[in-house]
Structure formats: structure tokens, C-alpha cells
Tab-separated table of C-alpha atoms in Angstrom:
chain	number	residue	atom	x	y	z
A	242	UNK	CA	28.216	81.897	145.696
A	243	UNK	CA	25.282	84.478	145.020
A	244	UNK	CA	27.603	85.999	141.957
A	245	UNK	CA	28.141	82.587	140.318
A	246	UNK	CA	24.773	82.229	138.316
A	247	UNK	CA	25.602	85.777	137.132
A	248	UNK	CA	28.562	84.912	135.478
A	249	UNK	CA	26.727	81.546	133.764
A	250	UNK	CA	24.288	84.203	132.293
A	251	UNK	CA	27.026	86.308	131.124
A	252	UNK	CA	28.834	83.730	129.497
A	253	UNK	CA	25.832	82.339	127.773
A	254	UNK	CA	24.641	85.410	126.155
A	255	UNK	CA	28.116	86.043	125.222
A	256	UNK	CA	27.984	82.491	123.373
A	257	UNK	CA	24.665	83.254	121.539
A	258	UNK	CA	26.137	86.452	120.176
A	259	UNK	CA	28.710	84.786	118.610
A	260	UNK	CA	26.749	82.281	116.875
A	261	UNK	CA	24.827	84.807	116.112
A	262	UNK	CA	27.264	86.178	113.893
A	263	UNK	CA	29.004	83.307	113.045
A	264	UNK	CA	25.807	81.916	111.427
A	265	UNK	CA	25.232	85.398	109.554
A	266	UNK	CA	28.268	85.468	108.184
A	267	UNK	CA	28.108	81.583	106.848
A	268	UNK	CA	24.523	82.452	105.388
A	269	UNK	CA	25.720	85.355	103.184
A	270	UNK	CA	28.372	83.429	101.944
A	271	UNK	CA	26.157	80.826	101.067
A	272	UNK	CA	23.729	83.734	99.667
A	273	UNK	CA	27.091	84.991	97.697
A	274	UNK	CA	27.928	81.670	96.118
A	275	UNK	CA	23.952	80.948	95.060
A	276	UNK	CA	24.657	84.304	93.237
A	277	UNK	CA	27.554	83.443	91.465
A	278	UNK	CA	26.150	79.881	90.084
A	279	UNK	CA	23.237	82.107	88.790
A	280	UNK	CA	25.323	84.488	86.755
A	281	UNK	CA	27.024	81.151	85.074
A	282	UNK	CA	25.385	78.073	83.242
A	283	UNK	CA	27.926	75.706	84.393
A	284	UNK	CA	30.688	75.011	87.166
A	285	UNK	CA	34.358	74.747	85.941
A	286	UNK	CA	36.372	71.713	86.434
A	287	UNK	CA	39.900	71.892	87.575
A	288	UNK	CA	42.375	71.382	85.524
A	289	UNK	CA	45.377	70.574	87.321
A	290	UNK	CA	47.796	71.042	84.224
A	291	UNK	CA	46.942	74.262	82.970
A	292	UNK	CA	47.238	77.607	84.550
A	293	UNK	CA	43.529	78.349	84.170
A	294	UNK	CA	42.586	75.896	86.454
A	295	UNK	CA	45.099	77.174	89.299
A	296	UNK	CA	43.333	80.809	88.884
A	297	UNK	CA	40.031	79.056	89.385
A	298	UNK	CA	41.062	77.478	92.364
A	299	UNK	CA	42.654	81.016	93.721
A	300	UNK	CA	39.617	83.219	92.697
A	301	UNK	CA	37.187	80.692	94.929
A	302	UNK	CA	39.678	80.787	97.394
A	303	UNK	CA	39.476	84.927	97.453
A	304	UNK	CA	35.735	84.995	96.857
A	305	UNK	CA	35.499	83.026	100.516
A	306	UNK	CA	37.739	85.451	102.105
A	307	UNK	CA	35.792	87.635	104.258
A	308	UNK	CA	37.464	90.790	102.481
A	309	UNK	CA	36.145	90.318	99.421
A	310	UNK	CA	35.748	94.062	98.388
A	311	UNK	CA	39.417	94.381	98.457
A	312	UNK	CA	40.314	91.051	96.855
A	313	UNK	CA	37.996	91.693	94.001
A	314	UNK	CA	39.314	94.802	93.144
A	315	UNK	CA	42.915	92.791	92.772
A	316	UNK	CA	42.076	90.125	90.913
A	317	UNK	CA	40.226	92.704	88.164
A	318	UNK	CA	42.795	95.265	88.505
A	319	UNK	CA	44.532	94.288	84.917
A	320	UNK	CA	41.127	94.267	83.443
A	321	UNK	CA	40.451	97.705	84.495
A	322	UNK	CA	43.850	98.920	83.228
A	323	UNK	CA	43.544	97.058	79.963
A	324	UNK	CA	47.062	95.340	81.016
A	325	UNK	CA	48.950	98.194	80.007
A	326	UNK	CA	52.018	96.238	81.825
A	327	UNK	CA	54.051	94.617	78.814
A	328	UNK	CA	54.503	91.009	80.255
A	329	UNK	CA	50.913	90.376	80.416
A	330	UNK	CA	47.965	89.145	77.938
A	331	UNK	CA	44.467	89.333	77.923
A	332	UNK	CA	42.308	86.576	76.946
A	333	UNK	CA	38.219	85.636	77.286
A	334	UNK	CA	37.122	83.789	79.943
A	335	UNK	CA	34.022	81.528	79.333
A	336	UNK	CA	31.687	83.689	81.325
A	337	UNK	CA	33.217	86.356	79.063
A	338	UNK	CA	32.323	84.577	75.681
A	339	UNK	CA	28.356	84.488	77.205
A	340	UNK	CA	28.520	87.822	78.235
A	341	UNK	CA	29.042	87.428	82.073
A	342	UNK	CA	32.267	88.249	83.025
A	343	UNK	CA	34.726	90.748	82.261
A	344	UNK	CA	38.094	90.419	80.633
A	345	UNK	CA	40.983	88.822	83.105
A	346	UNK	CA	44.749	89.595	82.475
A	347	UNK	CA	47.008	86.490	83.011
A	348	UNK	CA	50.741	86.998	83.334
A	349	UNK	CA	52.904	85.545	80.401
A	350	UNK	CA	56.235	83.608	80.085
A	351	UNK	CA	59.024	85.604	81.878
A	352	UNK	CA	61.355	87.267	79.537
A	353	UNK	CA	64.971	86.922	78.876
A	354	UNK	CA	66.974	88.349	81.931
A	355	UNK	CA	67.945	91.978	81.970
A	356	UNK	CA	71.884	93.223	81.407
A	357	UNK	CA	73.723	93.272	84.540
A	358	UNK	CA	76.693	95.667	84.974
A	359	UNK	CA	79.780	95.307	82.738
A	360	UNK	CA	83.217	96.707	82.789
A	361	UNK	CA	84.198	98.778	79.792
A	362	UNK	CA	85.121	96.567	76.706
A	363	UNK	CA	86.741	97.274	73.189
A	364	UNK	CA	84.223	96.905	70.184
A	365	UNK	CA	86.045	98.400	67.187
A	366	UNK	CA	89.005	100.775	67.004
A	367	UNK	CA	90.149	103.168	63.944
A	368	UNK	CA	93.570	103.504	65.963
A	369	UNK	CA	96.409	102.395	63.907
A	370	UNK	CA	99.693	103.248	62.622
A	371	UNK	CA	98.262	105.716	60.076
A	372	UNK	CA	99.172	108.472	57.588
A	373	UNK	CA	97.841	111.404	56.469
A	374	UNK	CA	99.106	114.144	54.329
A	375	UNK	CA	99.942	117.847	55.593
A	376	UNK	CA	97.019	119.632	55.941
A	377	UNK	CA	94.213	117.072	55.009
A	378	UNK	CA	91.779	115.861	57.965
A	379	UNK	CA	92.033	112.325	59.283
A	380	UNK	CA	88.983	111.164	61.595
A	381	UNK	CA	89.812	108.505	64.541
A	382	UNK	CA	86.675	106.409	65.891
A	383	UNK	CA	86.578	103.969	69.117
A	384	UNK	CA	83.564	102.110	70.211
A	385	UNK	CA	83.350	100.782	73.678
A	386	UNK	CA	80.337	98.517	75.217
A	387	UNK	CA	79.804	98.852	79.263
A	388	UNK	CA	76.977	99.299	81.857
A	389	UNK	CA	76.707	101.806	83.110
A	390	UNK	CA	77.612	103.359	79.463
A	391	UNK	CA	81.520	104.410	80.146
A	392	UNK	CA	82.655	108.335	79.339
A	393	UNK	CA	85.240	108.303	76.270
A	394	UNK	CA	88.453	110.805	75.992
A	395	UNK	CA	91.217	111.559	73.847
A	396	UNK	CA	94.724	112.229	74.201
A	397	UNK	CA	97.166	113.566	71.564
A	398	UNK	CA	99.463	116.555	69.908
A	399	UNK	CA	96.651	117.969	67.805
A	400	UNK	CA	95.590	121.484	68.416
A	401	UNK	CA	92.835	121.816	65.930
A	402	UNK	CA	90.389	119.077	66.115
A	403	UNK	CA	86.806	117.990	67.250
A	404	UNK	CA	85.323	115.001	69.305
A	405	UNK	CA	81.725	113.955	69.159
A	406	UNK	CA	79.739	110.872	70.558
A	407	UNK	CA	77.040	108.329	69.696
A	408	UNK	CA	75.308	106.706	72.312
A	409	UNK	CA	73.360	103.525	71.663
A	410	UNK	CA	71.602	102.458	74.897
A	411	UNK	CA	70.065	99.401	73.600
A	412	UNK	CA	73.455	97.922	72.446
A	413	UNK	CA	74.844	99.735	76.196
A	414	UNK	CA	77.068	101.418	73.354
A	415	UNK	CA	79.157	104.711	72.853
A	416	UNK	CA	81.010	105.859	69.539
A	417	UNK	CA	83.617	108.652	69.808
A	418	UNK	CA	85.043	110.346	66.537
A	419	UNK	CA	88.168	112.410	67.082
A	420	UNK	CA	88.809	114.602	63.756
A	421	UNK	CA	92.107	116.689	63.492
A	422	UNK	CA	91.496	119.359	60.905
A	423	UNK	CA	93.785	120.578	58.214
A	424	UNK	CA	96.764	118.811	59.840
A	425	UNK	CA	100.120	120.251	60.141
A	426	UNK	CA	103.615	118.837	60.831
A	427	UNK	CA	103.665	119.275	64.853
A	428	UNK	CA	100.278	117.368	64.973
A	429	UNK	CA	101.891	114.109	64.649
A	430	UNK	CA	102.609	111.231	66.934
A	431	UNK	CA	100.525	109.136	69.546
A	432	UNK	CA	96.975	109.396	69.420
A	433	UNK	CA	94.818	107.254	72.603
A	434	UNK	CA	91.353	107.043	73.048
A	435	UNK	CA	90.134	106.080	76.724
A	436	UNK	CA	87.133	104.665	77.975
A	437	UNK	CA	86.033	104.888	81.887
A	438	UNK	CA	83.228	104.016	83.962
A	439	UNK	CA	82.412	103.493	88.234
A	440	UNK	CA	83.339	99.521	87.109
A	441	UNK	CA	87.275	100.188	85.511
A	442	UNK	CA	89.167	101.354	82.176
A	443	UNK	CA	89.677	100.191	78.797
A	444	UNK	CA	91.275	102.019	75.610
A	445	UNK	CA	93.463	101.889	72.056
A	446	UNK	CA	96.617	103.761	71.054
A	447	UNK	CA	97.616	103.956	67.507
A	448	UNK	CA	99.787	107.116	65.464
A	449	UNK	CA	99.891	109.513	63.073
A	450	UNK	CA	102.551	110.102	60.472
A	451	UNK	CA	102.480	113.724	58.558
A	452	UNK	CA	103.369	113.210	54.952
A	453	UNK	CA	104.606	116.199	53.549
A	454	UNK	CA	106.932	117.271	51.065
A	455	UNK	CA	110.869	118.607	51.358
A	456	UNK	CA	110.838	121.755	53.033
A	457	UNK	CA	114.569	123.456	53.978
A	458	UNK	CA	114.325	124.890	56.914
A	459	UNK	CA	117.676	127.155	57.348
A	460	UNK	CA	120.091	128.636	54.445
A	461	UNK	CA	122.634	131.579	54.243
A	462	UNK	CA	122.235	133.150	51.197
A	463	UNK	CA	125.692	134.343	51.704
A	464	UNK	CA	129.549	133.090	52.750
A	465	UNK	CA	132.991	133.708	52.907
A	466	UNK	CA	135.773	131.692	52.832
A	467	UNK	CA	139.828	132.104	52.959
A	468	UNK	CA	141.304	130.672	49.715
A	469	UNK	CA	143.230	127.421	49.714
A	470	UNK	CA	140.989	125.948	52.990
A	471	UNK	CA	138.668	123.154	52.808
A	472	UNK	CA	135.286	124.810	53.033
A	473	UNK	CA	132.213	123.139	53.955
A	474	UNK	CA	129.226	124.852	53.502
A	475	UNK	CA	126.438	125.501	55.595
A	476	UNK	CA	123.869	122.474	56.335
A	477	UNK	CA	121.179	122.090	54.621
A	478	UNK	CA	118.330	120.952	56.893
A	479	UNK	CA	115.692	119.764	55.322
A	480	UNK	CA	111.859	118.846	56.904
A	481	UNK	CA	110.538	115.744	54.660
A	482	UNK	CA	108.268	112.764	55.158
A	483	UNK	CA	109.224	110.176	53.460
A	484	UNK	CA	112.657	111.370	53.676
A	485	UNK	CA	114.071	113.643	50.530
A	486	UNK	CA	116.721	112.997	48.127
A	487	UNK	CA	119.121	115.739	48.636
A	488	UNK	CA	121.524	116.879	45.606
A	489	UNK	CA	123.490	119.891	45.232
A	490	UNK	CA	124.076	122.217	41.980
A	491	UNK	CA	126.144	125.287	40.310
A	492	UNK	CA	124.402	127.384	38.500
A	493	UNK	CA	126.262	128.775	35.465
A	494	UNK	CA	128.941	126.602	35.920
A	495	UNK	CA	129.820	122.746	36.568
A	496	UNK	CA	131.262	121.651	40.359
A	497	UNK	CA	135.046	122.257	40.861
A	498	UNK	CA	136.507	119.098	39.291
A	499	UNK	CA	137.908	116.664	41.464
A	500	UNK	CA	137.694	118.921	45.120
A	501	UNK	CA	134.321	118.526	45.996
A	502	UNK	CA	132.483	115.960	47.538
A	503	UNK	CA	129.019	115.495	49.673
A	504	UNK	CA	129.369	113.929	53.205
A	505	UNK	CA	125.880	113.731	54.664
A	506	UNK	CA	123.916	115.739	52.050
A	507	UNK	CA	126.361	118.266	52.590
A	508	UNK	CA	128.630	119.706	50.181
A	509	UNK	CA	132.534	120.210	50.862
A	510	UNK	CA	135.058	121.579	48.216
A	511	UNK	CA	138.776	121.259	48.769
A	512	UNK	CA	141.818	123.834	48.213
A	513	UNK	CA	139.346	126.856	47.560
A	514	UNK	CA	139.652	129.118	45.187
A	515	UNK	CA	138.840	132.342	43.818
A	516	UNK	CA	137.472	130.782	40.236
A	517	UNK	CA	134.892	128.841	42.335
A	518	UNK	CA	132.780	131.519	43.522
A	519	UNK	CA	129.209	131.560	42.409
A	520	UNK	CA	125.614	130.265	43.304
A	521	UNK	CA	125.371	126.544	45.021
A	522	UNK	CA	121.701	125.361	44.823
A	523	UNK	CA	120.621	122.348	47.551
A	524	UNK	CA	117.675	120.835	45.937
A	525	UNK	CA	115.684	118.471	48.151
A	526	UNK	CA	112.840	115.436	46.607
A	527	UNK	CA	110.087	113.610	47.412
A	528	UNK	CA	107.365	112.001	45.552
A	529	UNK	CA	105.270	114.937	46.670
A	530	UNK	CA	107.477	117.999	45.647
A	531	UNK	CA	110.524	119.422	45.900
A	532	UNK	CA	112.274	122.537	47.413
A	533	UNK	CA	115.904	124.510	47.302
A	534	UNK	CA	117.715	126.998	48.272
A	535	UNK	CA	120.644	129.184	47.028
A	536	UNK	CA	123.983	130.173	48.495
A	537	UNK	CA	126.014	132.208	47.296
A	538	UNK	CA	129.914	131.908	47.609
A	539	UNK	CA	132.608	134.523	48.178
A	540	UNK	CA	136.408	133.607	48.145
A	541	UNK	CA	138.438	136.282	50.704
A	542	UNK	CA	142.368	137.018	50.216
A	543	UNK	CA	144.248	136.238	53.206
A	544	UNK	CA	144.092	138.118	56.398
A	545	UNK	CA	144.798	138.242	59.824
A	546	UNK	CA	141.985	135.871	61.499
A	547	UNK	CA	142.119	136.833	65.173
A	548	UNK	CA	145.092	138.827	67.714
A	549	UNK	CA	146.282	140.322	70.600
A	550	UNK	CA	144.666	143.739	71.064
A	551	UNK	CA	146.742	146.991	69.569
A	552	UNK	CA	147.969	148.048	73.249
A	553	UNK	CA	148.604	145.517	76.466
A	554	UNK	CA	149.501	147.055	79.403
A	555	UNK	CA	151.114	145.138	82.694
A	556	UNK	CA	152.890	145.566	85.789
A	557	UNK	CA	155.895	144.617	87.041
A	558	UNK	CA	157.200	140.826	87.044
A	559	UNK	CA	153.672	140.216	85.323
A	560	UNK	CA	153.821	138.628	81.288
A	561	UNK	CA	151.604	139.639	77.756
A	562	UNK	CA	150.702	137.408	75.944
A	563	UNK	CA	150.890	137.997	72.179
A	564	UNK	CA	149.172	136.161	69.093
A	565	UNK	CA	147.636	136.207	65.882
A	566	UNK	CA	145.693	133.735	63.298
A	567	UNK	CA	145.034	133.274	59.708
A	568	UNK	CA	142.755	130.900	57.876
A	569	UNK	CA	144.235	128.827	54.760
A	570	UNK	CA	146.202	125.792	53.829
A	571	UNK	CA	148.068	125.425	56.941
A	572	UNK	CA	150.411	123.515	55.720
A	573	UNK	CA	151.355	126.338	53.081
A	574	UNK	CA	151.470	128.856	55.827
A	575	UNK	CA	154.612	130.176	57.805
A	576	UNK	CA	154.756	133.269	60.335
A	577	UNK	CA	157.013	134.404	63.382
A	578	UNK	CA	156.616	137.031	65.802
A	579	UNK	CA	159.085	139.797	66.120
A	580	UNK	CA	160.177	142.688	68.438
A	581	UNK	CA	161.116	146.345	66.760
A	582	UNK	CA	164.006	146.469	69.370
A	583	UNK	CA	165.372	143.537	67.612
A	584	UNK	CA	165.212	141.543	70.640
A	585	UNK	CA	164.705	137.908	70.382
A	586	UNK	CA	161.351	136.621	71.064
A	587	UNK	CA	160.416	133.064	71.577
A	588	UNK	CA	156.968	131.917	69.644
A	589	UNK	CA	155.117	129.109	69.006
A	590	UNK	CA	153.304	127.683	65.847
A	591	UNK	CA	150.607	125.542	65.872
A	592	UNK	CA	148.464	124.274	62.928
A	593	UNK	CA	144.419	123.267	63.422
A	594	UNK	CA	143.461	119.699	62.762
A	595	UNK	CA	141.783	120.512	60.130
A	596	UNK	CA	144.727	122.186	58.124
A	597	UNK	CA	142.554	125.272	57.298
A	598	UNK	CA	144.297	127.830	60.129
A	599	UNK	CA	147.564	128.923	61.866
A	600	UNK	CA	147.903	130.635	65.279
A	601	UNK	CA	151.140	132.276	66.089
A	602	UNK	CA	151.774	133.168	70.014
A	603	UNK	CA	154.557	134.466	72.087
A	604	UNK	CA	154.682	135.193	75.814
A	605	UNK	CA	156.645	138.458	76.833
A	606	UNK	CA	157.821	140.554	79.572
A	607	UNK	CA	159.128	143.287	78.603
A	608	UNK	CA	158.110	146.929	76.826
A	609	UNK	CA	158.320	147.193	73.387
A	610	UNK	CA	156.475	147.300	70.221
A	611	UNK	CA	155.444	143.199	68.948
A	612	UNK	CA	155.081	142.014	65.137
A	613	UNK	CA	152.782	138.924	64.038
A	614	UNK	CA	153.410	138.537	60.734
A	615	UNK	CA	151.706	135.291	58.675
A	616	UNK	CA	153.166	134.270	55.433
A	617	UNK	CA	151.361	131.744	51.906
A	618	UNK	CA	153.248	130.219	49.882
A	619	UNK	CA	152.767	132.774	47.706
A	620	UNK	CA	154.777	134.881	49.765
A	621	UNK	CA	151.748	137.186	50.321
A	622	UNK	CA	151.988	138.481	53.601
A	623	UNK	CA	149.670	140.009	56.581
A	624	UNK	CA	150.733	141.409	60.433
A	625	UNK	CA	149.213	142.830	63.077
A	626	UNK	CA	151.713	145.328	65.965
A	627	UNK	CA	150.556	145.123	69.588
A	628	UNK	CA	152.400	147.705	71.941
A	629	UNK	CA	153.285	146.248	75.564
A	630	UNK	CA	153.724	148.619	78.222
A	631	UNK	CA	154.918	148.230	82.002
A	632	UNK	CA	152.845	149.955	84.633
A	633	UNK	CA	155.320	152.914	86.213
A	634	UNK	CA	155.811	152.224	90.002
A	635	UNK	CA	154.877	154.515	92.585
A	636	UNK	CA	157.340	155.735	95.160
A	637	UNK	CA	157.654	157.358	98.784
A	638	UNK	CA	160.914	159.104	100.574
A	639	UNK	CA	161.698	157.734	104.050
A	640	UNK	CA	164.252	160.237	106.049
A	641	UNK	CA	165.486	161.892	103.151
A	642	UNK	CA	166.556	158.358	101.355
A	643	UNK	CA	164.598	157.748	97.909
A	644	UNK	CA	162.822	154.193	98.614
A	645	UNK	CA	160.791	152.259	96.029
A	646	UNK	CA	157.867	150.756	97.353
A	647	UNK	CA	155.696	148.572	94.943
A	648	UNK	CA	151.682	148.952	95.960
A	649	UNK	CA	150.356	145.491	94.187
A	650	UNK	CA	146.937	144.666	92.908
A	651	UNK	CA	144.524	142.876	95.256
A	652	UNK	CA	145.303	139.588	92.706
A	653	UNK	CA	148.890	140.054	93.455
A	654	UNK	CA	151.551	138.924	95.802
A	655	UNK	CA	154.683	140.950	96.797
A	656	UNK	CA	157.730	139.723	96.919
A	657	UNK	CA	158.898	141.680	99.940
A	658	UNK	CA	162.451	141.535	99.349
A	659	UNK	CA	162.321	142.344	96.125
A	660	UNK	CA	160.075	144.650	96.001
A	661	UNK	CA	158.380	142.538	92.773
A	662	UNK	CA	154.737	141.967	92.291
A	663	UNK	CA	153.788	138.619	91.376
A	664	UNK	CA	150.413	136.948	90.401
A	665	UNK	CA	149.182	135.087	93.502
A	666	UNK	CA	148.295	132.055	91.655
A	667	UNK	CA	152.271	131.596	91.032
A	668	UNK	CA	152.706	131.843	94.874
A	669	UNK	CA	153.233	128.120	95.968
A	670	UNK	CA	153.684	126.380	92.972
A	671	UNK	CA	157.007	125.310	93.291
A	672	UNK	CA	158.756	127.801	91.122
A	673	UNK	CA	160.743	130.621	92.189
A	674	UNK	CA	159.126	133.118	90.855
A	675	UNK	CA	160.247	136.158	93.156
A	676	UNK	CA	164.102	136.522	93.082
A	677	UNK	CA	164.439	135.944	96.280
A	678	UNK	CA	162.148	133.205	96.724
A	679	UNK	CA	159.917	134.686	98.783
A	680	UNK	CA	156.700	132.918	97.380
A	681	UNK	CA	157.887	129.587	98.211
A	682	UNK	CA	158.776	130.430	101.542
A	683	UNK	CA	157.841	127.562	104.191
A	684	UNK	CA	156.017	130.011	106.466
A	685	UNK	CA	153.825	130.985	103.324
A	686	UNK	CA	153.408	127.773	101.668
């Protein structure tokens, strides 16, 4: 009980302090506004529907605060900075006008909203099915719009060009040129520019057509034919954009009347003879030039085409095979082939499709020297001989009795009673081809 008046005394002087305080901080801010009503004339009235009067109302409001160091220095900051921010204005106050005051920055409208991001769009494309002549330039452009600003490429044949790019970031804009330089023939076809960016794709595709003018790309300045075939001479390929009129020529003399003929832009002449030798001109046409080439043309007597080699050598049981050809009107054309012994020896003639050759052959087994002989109807004739010889057999003695023995070639098979070598494809093919039979033998086959 002693300690309780203690505690009243504590408390009370605890009390005064605070009003104390509290009544010197309520006397400087009455000190505070006396000094503000001095600096001005006159009070402002509110005015509810403007924005001046709602700053009034907030700079009173942060004049009472207790801070009013800091809140001062916020609500002048803009006047400070001359309101170097670009939303904001400056205008007098009335204290200003008498001189009080310094300038305050109010905020203006808000501006139109800023872009957002966009996925990469089209604006304007060059790209089209387009032409250009051989080695002239030709310049592409594509425009795209995005945000963020998308990167452009370009895809196509061209070897010798350049890409450049305008970027407009106002407009959130980029312009790409692609230029081919002095364009050549392999430098044609597609042609895509491609636009790409974090937010997606977007691109054109057009092509590029070389005009040029007839170029031949492959002549032989000189052939041969039999006489009497149908010849056709060598193609003339021709590189041309738009395509070339292609027309063929003699020089010195007119066509062969009657035998020849163009199939495809190329030229064929019919029953050939020696009077139409000479120079053959292709001559191919555009609207943008021309170009030819010359062939000359040289009629050959007849010959022997292809044959048999001059010496054929075989073994025993095993066939030659003997034949020879000739190029001319094979309908004209006769042959046989022939044995020196004066043996009889079964050929066979057979005429191409295309009536310009004849191919004699014969199949034979025996030695001997072999004639191919071809015959026109002029009765001018040509031959080739072709010796066949049989491989001698080897032999060994067995108790004083002479015994044959044939040794065969690993593509062989002997025909054991025989003592024959045949080929070992003719083993099991139904035909008897050892005497005996051997190679169809059921334990073999």
C-alpha cells in the first residue's frame, strides 16, 4: 500500500509530458498556418469540379502532416525539375502570378496506350512470279510488322547476291532487299523470304524465270554413216527461255529431196547416200538471238560392223560361237557363214528393227577355219575368217595300257564315262549332253 501513491505520481507526470508535447506540436501548426495566410492575400475556395481544387485540398492535407519536410519536397519536386517528364505541364498558380509561390507541375491527360507484343505480319511483298533476263540484277523486298521487331532471311538458288535491312522502330517495322547480281541460268527458281520472332513465323514465296537466248549446248562437228541406212543425226540440245524455234539447213546445197524429215527438232534423212554428204547447220531462235551449230556428214562404203574375234579356242564337247554385222538397208542385205572344209554350217540371219543392220551367227563345234561373208544388192561384198581350235587333251599310261584321261576346267563337268568335258551349267537341264548321260544321272541331279 506504501508503493501505491508512487505509481499515481508516476502516472501523472507521465500525463503532463504528453500534453506537454501534444500542445507544442498543435501550437506550431497553428504558428505554420498563420504563416502561410501571411504569404497570401486571400484563401482559395474549393472547387469540387476542377482538378485545382482537389490539389488544394491534398496540399493542406500534407502541410498538416507532421512530416512536412519530406512532403514538401514531393509536392515541388516537378517544379524543381522544370517537369522534364513528357506527360506533364506547368502552369501559374495564383500565389505565383503575385509573386509568392513557385511554379507547380500538374499531370496531363493520359496518352494513347503503348503497342503490346505482336506476332510477325506481312506488310508488302516484291515476291512474284517474275522474270529477268540473263545476267541483269533483279532486287526482291519483304516488309514485315511485329513486336519485338522479327529477324528476316532468305532462301533461294542464287550464288551471287546481297541482303540488307531497314528497321523502322516507330512503325515496329523491318525491310529486307535481296539483290541477285548479274544473274545466270542456274540462279533460277523459288525465291522465300522468312520472317521470325520469340512470338511465331510469317513469310512470301514467289520465282524467278531466266530469260535468255538459244544457246546449243552439245554438237559433233563430225559423223559417219553406212550408205543406204536411215541416219538420224545427232540431237541438237538447245538451252532457251522462251523456248527457240529450231530449223535445220545445207549449206551449199538444198536437203535431199523427199528423204528427210525433222521429228522433234531433229533431222532424219532416209536411204543415205554418198551425194548427200556436206555441212548440216541447226539454227535455234528467240526474240533475243539466235545460235547454230555445224555438222558435218560423211557417207562410209560397206563394211563389216562387228565379229567373232580372228582365233577362238575351246575344249572338248564345248561350242564357238561365230558372227558378224554390217550396217545398211537390211532389207537389201544377204550373207551366210561358211566353213573352208566345205562342211555344212548352220547360221542364222536376223535383221534390226530399224532395217539399218544385219547380224549373221553360227554355233560350232568343231576345228576349222569359219567365213562371214555380208552381201548389198549391189553385190558388193565384205567377210571376216575366225579360226576355231580344240584344246589337245592331256594323257597318262596306267600298266603299260595308253589311257586318256580328260583334266576339266573348274567351270566344267566330266562326263566320267566318256571321258567328255561338259559346261556345268548343261549338267541337269534335261538334255543329254554327255553320251552316256552321265549329267542327268538321278544321283547327280
Amino acid at each position: 500500500m506504501d508503493k501505491l501513491p508512487w505509481i499515481f505520481v508516476v502516472c501523472f507526470g507521465c500525463l503532463s509530458v504528453y500534453n506537454f508535447l501534444q500542445n507544442r506540436e498543435v501550437n506550431l501548426r497553428v504558428l505554420q498556418l498563420h504563416e502561410h495566410q501571411d504569404q497570401g492575400a486571400n484563401r482559395y475556395r474549393r472547387d469540387a469540379s476542377t482538378k485545382d481544387g482537389d490539389d488544394e485540398d491534398l496540399k493542406r492535407f500534407m502541410l498538416n502532416f507532421p512530416a512536412e519536410k519530406i512532403c514538401k519536397k514531393f509536392m515541388y519536386v516537378c517544379a524543381k525539375d522544370k517537369c522534364k517528364q513528357e506527360e506533364t505541364a506547368v502552369i501559374k498558380t495564383k500565389e505565383s502570378n503575385k509573386g509568392g509561390k513557385p511554379q507547380e507541375c500538374i499531370r496531363g491527360p493520359p496518352g494513347p496506350p503503348g503497342p503490346g507484343l505482336e506476332f510477325p505480319k506481312l506488310v508488302k511483298s516484291t515476291l512474284h512470279n517474275d522474270e529477268v533476263n540473263i545476267s541483269n540484277s533483279k532486287t526482291f523486298e519483304c516488309t514485315f510488322y511485329g513486336n519485338p521487331i522479327p529477324t528476316v532471311t532468305w532462301r533461294s538458288p542464287a550464288k551471287n547476291f546481297s541482303i540488307s535491312s531497314t528497321i523502322d522502330k516507330q512503325k515496329l517495322e523491318v525491310t529486307s532487299r535481296f539483290v541477285i547480281s548479274n544473274v545466270s541460268w542456274d540462279e533460277q527458281g523459288p525465291i522465300v523470304c522468312h520472317a521470325k520472332s520469340l512470338l511465331g513465323e510469317a513469310g512470301d514465296a514467289g520465282n524467278l524465270t531466266v530469260l535468255t537466248k538459244p544457246v546449243i549446248l552439245n554438237h559433233q562437228n563430225l559423223v559417219f554413216t553406212p550408205e543406204g541406212i536411215t541416219f538420224d543425226f545427232p540431237k541438237c540440245k538447245v538451252r532457251s527461255n522462251p523456248p527457240a524455234k529450231i530449223t535445220w539447213k545445207r549449206i551449199f546445197w538444198s536437203m535431199p529431196a523427199g528423204r528427210f524429215s525433222t521429228k522433234r527438232n531433229n533431222l532424219l534423212i532416209n536411204n543415205v547416200q554418198f551425194k548427200d554428204e556436206g555441212f548440216y547447220v541447226c539454227e535455234a531462235e528467240n526474240f533475243l538471238g539466235k545460235d547454230k551449230a555445224t555438222t558435218q556428214l560423211k557417207v562410209s562404203a560397206l563394211e563389216i560392223h562387228e565379229s567373232s574375234p580372228q582365233s577362238i579356242t575351246i575344249n572338248h564337247g564345248e561350242t564357238a560361237n561365230i558372227n558378224c554385222s554390217a550396217f545398211r538397208n537390211a532389207k537389201k542385205m544377204n550373207g551366210r557363214i561358211s566353213s573352208k572344209t566345205g562342211s555344212k554350217v548352220q547360221y542364222f540371219v536376223e535383221r534390226a528393227p530399224s532395217g539399218n543392220s544385219i547380224l549373221l551367227q553360227a554355233v560350232v563345234n568343231q576345228e576349222g577355219i569359219y567365213s562371214c561373208e555380208i552381201q548389198n544388192e549391189a553385190g558388193k561384198k565384205v567377210r571376216t575368217s575366225v579360226f576355231v581350235e580344240i584344246r589337245q587333251v592331256p594323257t597318262t599310261m596306267t600298266s603299260s595300257t595308253k589311257i586318256s584321261t580328260v583334266k576339266c576346267m573348274n567351270y566344267e563337268f566330266r562326263c566320267h564315262r566318256s571321258n567328255r568335258c561338259i559346261h556345268r551349267s548343261w549338267k541337269c537341264d534335261g538334255a543329254l549332253d554327255c553320251p552316256n548321260g552321265e549329267d542327268e544321272d538321278p544321283a547327280i541331279c
